Coordinates of C-alpha atoms and ligand atoms in Angstrom, one line a residue:
M1 CA 6.3 18.5 11.8
A2 CA 5.1 15.0 12.4
T3 CA 7.0 12.9 14.9
G4 CA 5.8 9.4 14.2
N5 CA 3.3 7.2 12.4
G6 CA 1.3 7.1 15.6
D7 CA 1.3 3.4 16.0
T8 CA 0.0 2.3 19.3
Q9 CA -0.2 -1.4 18.3
A10 CA 3.4 -2.2 17.5
G11 CA 4.0 -5.8 18.5
P12 CA 7.4 -6.9 19.7
K13 CA 7.5 -9.9 17.4
T14 CA 8.1 -7.9 14.2
A15 CA 9.8 -4.7 15.5
T16 CA 13.5 -4.2 15.1
A17 CA 15.7 -2.8 17.9
S18 CA 15.0 0.7 16.4
G19 CA 11.3 -0.1 16.5
I20 CA 11.0 0.1 12.7
E21 CA 8.4 -2.1 11.0
V22 CA 7.9 -2.7 7.3
S23 CA 5.1 -4.2 5.2
F24 CA 5.3 -5.2 1.6
E25 CA 2.8 -4.9 -1.2
F26 CA 2.6 -7.4 -4.1
F27 CA 0.4 -7.7 -7.1
P28 CA -1.1 -11.0 -8.3
P29 CA 1.0 -12.5 -11.1
K30 CA -0.4 -13.0 -14.5
T31 CA 2.0 -15.6 -16.0
E32 CA 4.0 -18.5 -14.7
K33 CA 7.2 -16.6 -15.1
M34 CA 5.8 -13.7 -13.0
E35 CA 4.5 -16.2 -10.5
E36 CA 8.0 -17.6 -10.1
T37 CA 9.5 -14.1 -9.6
L38 CA 6.8 -13.3 -7.0
W39 CA 7.5 -16.4 -5.0
Q40 CA 11.3 -15.9 -5.1
S41 CA 10.7 -12.4 -3.8
V42 CA 8.3 -13.6 -1.1
K43 CA 10.8 -16.2 0.1
R44 CA 13.6 -13.6 0.1
L45 CA 11.5 -11.0 2.0
E46 CA 10.0 -13.5 4.6
P47 CA 13.0 -13.5 6.9
L48 CA 12.7 -9.7 7.3
H49 CA 9.6 -10.4 9.4
P50 CA 7.3 -7.8 7.8
R51 CA 4.3 -6.8 9.9
F52 CA 2.1 -7.9 6.9
V53 CA 2.3 -8.4 3.2
S54 CA -0.6 -7.1 1.1
V55 CA -1.9 -8.3 -2.3
T56 CA -3.6 -5.9 -4.6
Y57 CA -7.0 -6.4 -6.2
G58 CA -8.2 -5.6 -9.7
A59 CA -11.5 -5.3 -11.4
G60 CA -12.6 -8.4 -13.4
G61 CA -13.1 -12.0 -12.5
S62 CA -9.7 -13.4 -13.4
T63 CA -7.7 -10.7 -11.5
R64 CA -9.8 -11.3 -8.5
E65 CA -9.2 -15.0 -8.6
R66 CA -5.5 -14.3 -8.9
T67 CA -5.6 -12.2 -5.7
H68 CA -7.4 -14.9 -3.8
A69 CA -5.0 -17.6 -5.0
T70 CA -2.0 -15.5 -4.0
V71 CA -3.4 -14.6 -0.6
K72 CA -4.3 -18.3 0.0
R73 CA -0.8 -19.5 -1.0
I74 CA 0.8 -17.0 1.4
V75 CA -1.4 -18.4 4.2
D76 CA -0.7 -22.0 3.3
E77 CA 3.0 -21.8 2.5
T78 CA 4.6 -19.0 4.5
S79 CA 4.7 -17.6 8.0
L80 CA 3.7 -14.2 6.7
K81 CA 0.4 -12.4 7.6
P82 CA -1.4 -11.5 4.4
A83 CA -3.6 -8.5 4.0
A84 CA -6.0 -8.9 1.0
H85 CA -6.9 -5.7 -0.9
L86 CA -10.6 -5.5 -1.7
T87 CA -12.5 -2.9 -3.7
C88 CA -16.1 -2.0 -4.3
V89 CA -15.8 -2.1 -8.0
E90 CA -18.5 -3.9 -10.1
A91 CA -19.8 -6.1 -7.4
T92 CA -22.9 -6.2 -5.2
R93 CA -22.7 -6.1 -1.4
E94 CA -23.7 -9.7 -1.3
E95 CA -20.9 -10.7 -3.7
I96 CA -18.3 -8.7 -1.7
D97 CA -19.6 -10.1 1.6
D98 CA -19.1 -13.6 0.3
V99 CA -15.5 -12.8 -0.6
I100 CA -15.0 -11.3 2.9
R101 CA -16.4 -14.5 4.6
E102 CA -14.3 -16.7 2.3
Y103 CA -11.2 -14.8 3.4
W104 CA -12.0 -15.2 7.1
E105 CA -12.6 -19.0 6.6
A106 CA -9.3 -19.2 4.8
G107 CA -7.5 -17.8 7.8
V108 CA -7.0 -14.2 6.5
R109 CA -7.4 -11.6 9.2
H110 CA -6.5 -8.3 7.5
I111 CA -8.2 -6.5 4.6
V112 CA -7.1 -3.3 2.9
A113 CA -10.5 -1.8 2.1
L114 CA -10.6 0.4 -1.0
R115 CA -13.2 1.9 -3.2
G116 CA -11.3 1.2 -6.4
D117 CA -11.0 3.2 -9.6
P118 CA -13.6 3.6 -12.2
P119 CA -13.6 0.6 -14.5
S120 CA -13.7 3.0 -17.4
G121 CA -10.2 4.3 -16.3
I122 CA -8.6 6.5 -13.7
G123 CA -9.8 10.1 -14.1
E124 CA -13.3 9.1 -15.3
K125 CA -16.3 9.7 -13.0
Y126 CA -16.7 6.9 -10.5
V127 CA -20.2 5.5 -10.4
P128 CA -21.0 3.1 -7.5
F129 CA -22.2 -0.3 -8.6
D130 CA -25.9 -0.9 -8.3
G131 CA -26.5 -2.6 -4.9
G132 CA -22.8 -2.4 -4.1
Y133 CA -20.7 -0.5 -1.5
A134 CA -20.4 3.1 -2.5
N135 CA -16.9 3.8 -1.1
A136 CA -14.2 2.6 1.2
A137 CA -15.9 3.9 4.4
E138 CA -19.0 1.8 3.6
L139 CA -16.8 -1.2 2.7
A140 CA -14.9 -0.9 6.0
A141 CA -18.1 -0.8 7.9
G142 CA -19.4 -3.9 6.0
I143 CA -16.2 -5.8 6.8
S144 CA -16.4 -4.9 10.4
K145 CA -20.0 -6.3 10.6
I146 CA -18.9 -9.7 9.2
A147 CA -15.8 -10.5 11.4
P148 CA -13.2 -8.8 13.5
F149 CA -10.7 -8.2 10.7
E150 CA -7.8 -5.8 11.0
I151 CA -8.8 -3.1 8.4
S152 CA -6.3 -0.8 6.6
V153 CA -7.4 1.9 4.1
G154 CA -5.8 4.2 1.6
C155 CA -4.9 7.8 2.3
Y156 CA -3.6 10.7 0.1
P157 CA -0.9 13.0 1.2
E158 CA -1.7 15.3 -1.8
K159 CA -5.5 14.6 -1.4
H160 CA -7.4 12.3 -3.6
P161 CA -7.9 13.9 -7.0
E162 CA -11.7 13.7 -6.6
S163 CA -11.7 15.4 -3.1
A164 CA -12.8 19.0 -3.1
S165 CA -10.3 20.1 -0.4
Y166 CA -7.8 18.7 2.1
D167 CA -10.4 19.0 4.8
A168 CA -13.0 17.1 2.8
D169 CA -10.4 14.4 2.1
L170 CA -9.6 14.1 5.9
D171 CA -13.3 13.9 6.6
L172 CA -13.5 10.8 4.4
L173 CA -10.5 9.3 6.2
K174 CA -12.4 9.8 9.4
A175 CA -15.4 8.1 7.9
K176 CA -13.2 5.1 7.1
I177 CA -12.0 5.0 10.7
D178 CA -15.6 5.2 11.9
G179 CA -16.2 2.1 9.7
G180 CA -13.4 0.2 11.5
A181 CA -10.1 1.1 9.9
T182 CA -7.1 1.1 12.2
R183 CA -4.4 2.0 9.7
A184 CA -4.0 4.3 6.7
I185 CA -1.5 3.5 4.0
S186 CA -0.5 6.4 1.8
Q187 CA -0.6 6.8 -1.9
F188 CA 3.0 7.1 -3.2
F189 CA 4.6 10.6 -3.1
V190 CA 8.0 12.0 -3.9
E191 CA 8.8 14.7 -1.2
P192 CA 9.0 13.4 2.4
D193 CA 7.8 16.8 3.5
V194 CA 4.6 16.3 1.7
F195 CA 3.9 13.2 3.7
L196 CA 5.0 14.8 7.0
R197 CA 2.7 17.8 6.5
Y198 CA -0.1 15.5 5.7
V199 CA 0.4 13.6 9.0
D200 CA 0.5 16.9 10.8
R201 CA -2.8 17.9 9.2
A202 CA -4.4 14.6 10.0
R203 CA -3.3 14.8 13.7
S204 CA -4.6 18.3 13.9
A205 CA -7.9 17.0 12.6
G206 CA -8.0 14.5 15.5
I207 CA -7.0 11.4 13.4
E208 CA -4.9 9.1 15.6
I209 CA -4.5 5.9 13.7
P210 CA -1.1 5.0 12.3
I211 CA -0.5 6.7 8.9
V212 CA 2.1 4.6 7.0
P213 CA 4.0 6.1 4.1
G214 CA 3.7 4.1 0.9
I215 CA 7.2 3.9 -0.6
M216 CA 7.4 3.4 -4.3
P217 CA 10.9 2.9 -5.7
V218 CA 10.6 4.1 -9.3
G219 CA 11.8 1.7 -11.9
N220 CA 9.8 2.9 -14.8
V221 CA 9.8 6.7 -14.9
A222 CA 7.4 7.1 -17.8
G223 CA 4.9 4.8 -16.1
Y224 CA 5.4 6.8 -12.8
L225 CA 4.8 10.1 -14.5
R226 CA 1.6 8.7 -16.1
M227 CA 0.4 7.4 -12.7
S228 CA 1.2 10.6 -11.0
E229 CA -0.8 12.6 -13.4
A230 CA -3.8 10.3 -12.8
T231 CA -3.4 10.2 -9.0
G232 CA -2.5 13.8 -8.5
A233 CA 0.9 12.9 -6.9
G234 CA 3.3 15.8 -7.5
V235 CA 6.5 15.3 -9.4
P236 CA 9.2 18.0 -8.5
D237 CA 11.7 19.1 -11.1
W238 CA 14.7 17.6 -9.2
F239 CA 13.0 14.2 -9.5
R240 CA 12.6 14.5 -13.2
E241 CA 16.2 15.7 -13.5
R242 CA 17.6 12.7 -11.6
F243 CA 16.2 10.4 -14.3
E244 CA 16.9 12.5 -17.3
G245 CA 18.8 10.7 -20.0
L246 CA 18.2 7.2 -18.5
D247 CA 15.4 6.1 -20.8
D248 CA 17.6 3.4 -22.3
D249 CA 19.6 2.5 -19.2
P250 CA 17.4 0.5 -16.9
E251 CA 20.3 -0.6 -14.7
T252 CA 21.3 3.0 -13.8
R253 CA 17.6 3.9 -13.5
R254 CA 17.1 1.2 -10.9
L255 CA 20.1 2.4 -8.9
V256 CA 18.9 6.0 -9.0
A257 CA 15.4 4.9 -8.0
L258 CA 16.9 3.1 -5.0
A259 CA 18.9 6.2 -4.1
V260 CA 15.8 8.4 -4.2
A261 CA 13.8 5.9 -2.1
A262 CA 16.7 5.5 0.3
E263 CA 16.7 9.3 0.9
Q264 CA 13.0 9.3 1.4
V265 CA 12.9 6.5 4.0
Q266 CA 16.0 7.9 5.8
K267 CA 14.4 11.4 6.1
L268 CA 11.1 9.9 7.3
A269 CA 12.8 7.7 9.8
D270 CA 14.8 10.7 11.0
Q271 CA 11.5 12.5 11.5
G272 CA 10.3 9.6 13.7
M273 CA 8.4 7.5 11.2
R274 CA 8.5 3.9 12.4
Q275 CA 6.3 2.1 9.8
F276 CA 6.9 1.8 6.1
H277 CA 4.8 0.1 3.4
I278 CA 7.0 -0.7 0.4
Y279 CA 5.4 -1.2 -3.0
T280 CA 7.7 -4.0 -4.2
L281 CA 6.3 -4.5 -7.7
N282 CA 7.0 -8.1 -6.9
R283 CA 10.8 -7.7 -6.8
A284 CA 12.8 -8.2 -3.6
E285 CA 16.1 -6.4 -4.3
T286 CA 15.1 -2.8 -3.7
A287 CA 12.9 -3.7 -0.8
V288 CA 15.7 -5.6 0.9
A289 CA 18.1 -2.7 0.4
L290 CA 15.6 -0.2 1.8
C291 CA 15.0 -2.5 4.8
H292 CA 18.8 -2.8 5.3
I293 CA 19.1 0.9 5.4
L294 CA 16.3 1.1 8.0
G295 CA 18.0 -1.5 10.1
V296 CA 15.5 -4.2 9.3
R297 CA 17.7 -7.2 8.5
P298 CA 17.1 -10.9 7.8
N299 CA 16.6 -12.9 11.0
K300 CA 17.9 -10.1 13.1
P301 CA 17.2 -11.0 16.7
L302 CA 13.8 -9.4 17.6
A303 CA 13.5 -6.7 20.1
A304 CA 12.3 -7.8 23.5
Ligands
FAD401 P1 -12.6 6.4 -1.0 O1 -11.8 7.0 0.1 O2 -13.8 5.7 -0.7 O3 -13.0 7.6 -2.0 C1 -12.1 8.2 -2.9 C2 -12.6 9.6 -3.2 O4 -13.9 9.6 -3.6 C3 -12.6 10.4 -1.9 O5 -11.3 10.9 -1.6 C4 -13.6 11.5 -2.3 O6 -13.0 12.4 -3.2 C5 -14.6 10.7 -3.1 N1 -15.7 10.2 -2.2 C6 -15.8 9.0 -1.6 N2 -16.9 8.9 -0.8 C7 -17.5 10.1 -0.8 C8 -18.6 10.7 -0.2 N3 -19.4 10.0 0.6 N4 -18.9 12.0 -0.5 C9 -18.2 12.7 -1.4 N5 -17.1 12.2 -2.0 C10 -16.7 10.9 -1.7 N6 -7.1 0.2 -6.4 C11 -7.4 -1.0 -6.8 O7 -8.2 -1.2 -7.7 N7 -6.9 -2.2 -6.3 C12 -6.0 -2.1 -5.2 O8 -5.5 -3.2 -4.8 C13 -5.6 -0.8 -4.7 N8 -4.7 -0.7 -3.7 C14 -4.4 0.5 -3.2 C15 -3.6 0.6 -2.1 C16 -3.4 1.9 -1.5 C17 -2.5 2.0 -0.3 C18 -3.9 3.1 -2.1 C19 -3.6 4.4 -1.5 C20 -4.7 3.0 -3.2 C21 -5.0 1.7 -3.8 N9 -5.8 1.6 -4.9 C22 -6.2 0.3 -5.3 C23 -6.3 2.8 -5.6 C24 -7.7 3.2 -5.0 O9 -8.7 2.3 -5.4 C25 -8.0 4.6 -5.7 O10 -7.1 5.5 -5.2 C26 -9.5 5.0 -5.6 O11 -9.6 6.1 -6.5 C27 -9.9 5.5 -4.3 O12 -10.0 4.5 -3.4 P2 -10.2 4.8 -1.8 O13 -10.4 3.5 -1.1 O14 -9.2 5.7 -1.3 O15 -11.6 5.5 -2.0

């Protein structure tokens, strides 16, 4: 079984005494109320010294603008290091290259390079945009040519639904690394063993970059089941049973979701994982609790 994320770049500034590091993912808010919630969460999570915080990117002009605005505000108003997600969807190489240059000029030094999903919907056939980057490997290579960004990419413990096999999937991860990626962040998953087996397979295939588990505490089970169907993430029976009968009880659902995610991170930490990427859904509470369990505490003296 895997014995660690494989991070050779852990910096002492963000590591806890146990060497555990976290990163948080946010999505750009759509309304003023959501904006307020996001910034309250950012401020609450900032003293945990995450290695970076990432902001997702959607298709369509207004979503893109919101990502840029959120990333820019993180640079201007916090001590956090933002990682801007960027996709290849519905844009030419020139348009994407301009975005990359703008990020560099704004002080952003980390991009999460993704292909993106088909604009017609997940599960539909992906058709690369005319004159655009065809996939995340090409995008990573394009970013590397423009400036020395840190580049993270997505990876899939249960393989990407479009990949013909696990081996083909790992070949594509290798192509992203050849393009300049130095970290892979995983799609969400339920069973820690699924992630650990994936890390083992990647290591056997010669992949050495850090592979960071994406931890998704599940607040909305129906939404999660829909997403898992589309992304190919497995949902074991025990997981469904944990949430049975809680459709009209969001408070208990939230607590059960925290318990499930807590088991996940504990098991992964016991197996030597030292980096965790938490999908916050813009709420701080669960992320703070998971960090606490992992020994990542606000303003805890940093390891030497
Ligand atoms: P790629 O790795 O480029 O490719 C996906 C699949 O396409 C491959 O697995 C393979 O099956 C096929 N493929 C690609 N290239 C080739 C090739 N040369 N030959 C044959 N087959 C090929 N989406 C967003 O829209 N915005 C976000 O902010 C966002 N953030 C994400 C963050 C993480 C951590 C993850 C894991 C996913 C995120 N996604 C996001 C979703 C992502 O865009 C989708 O999963 C998408 O379907 C694949 O993106 P990718 O970068 O992994 O693609």
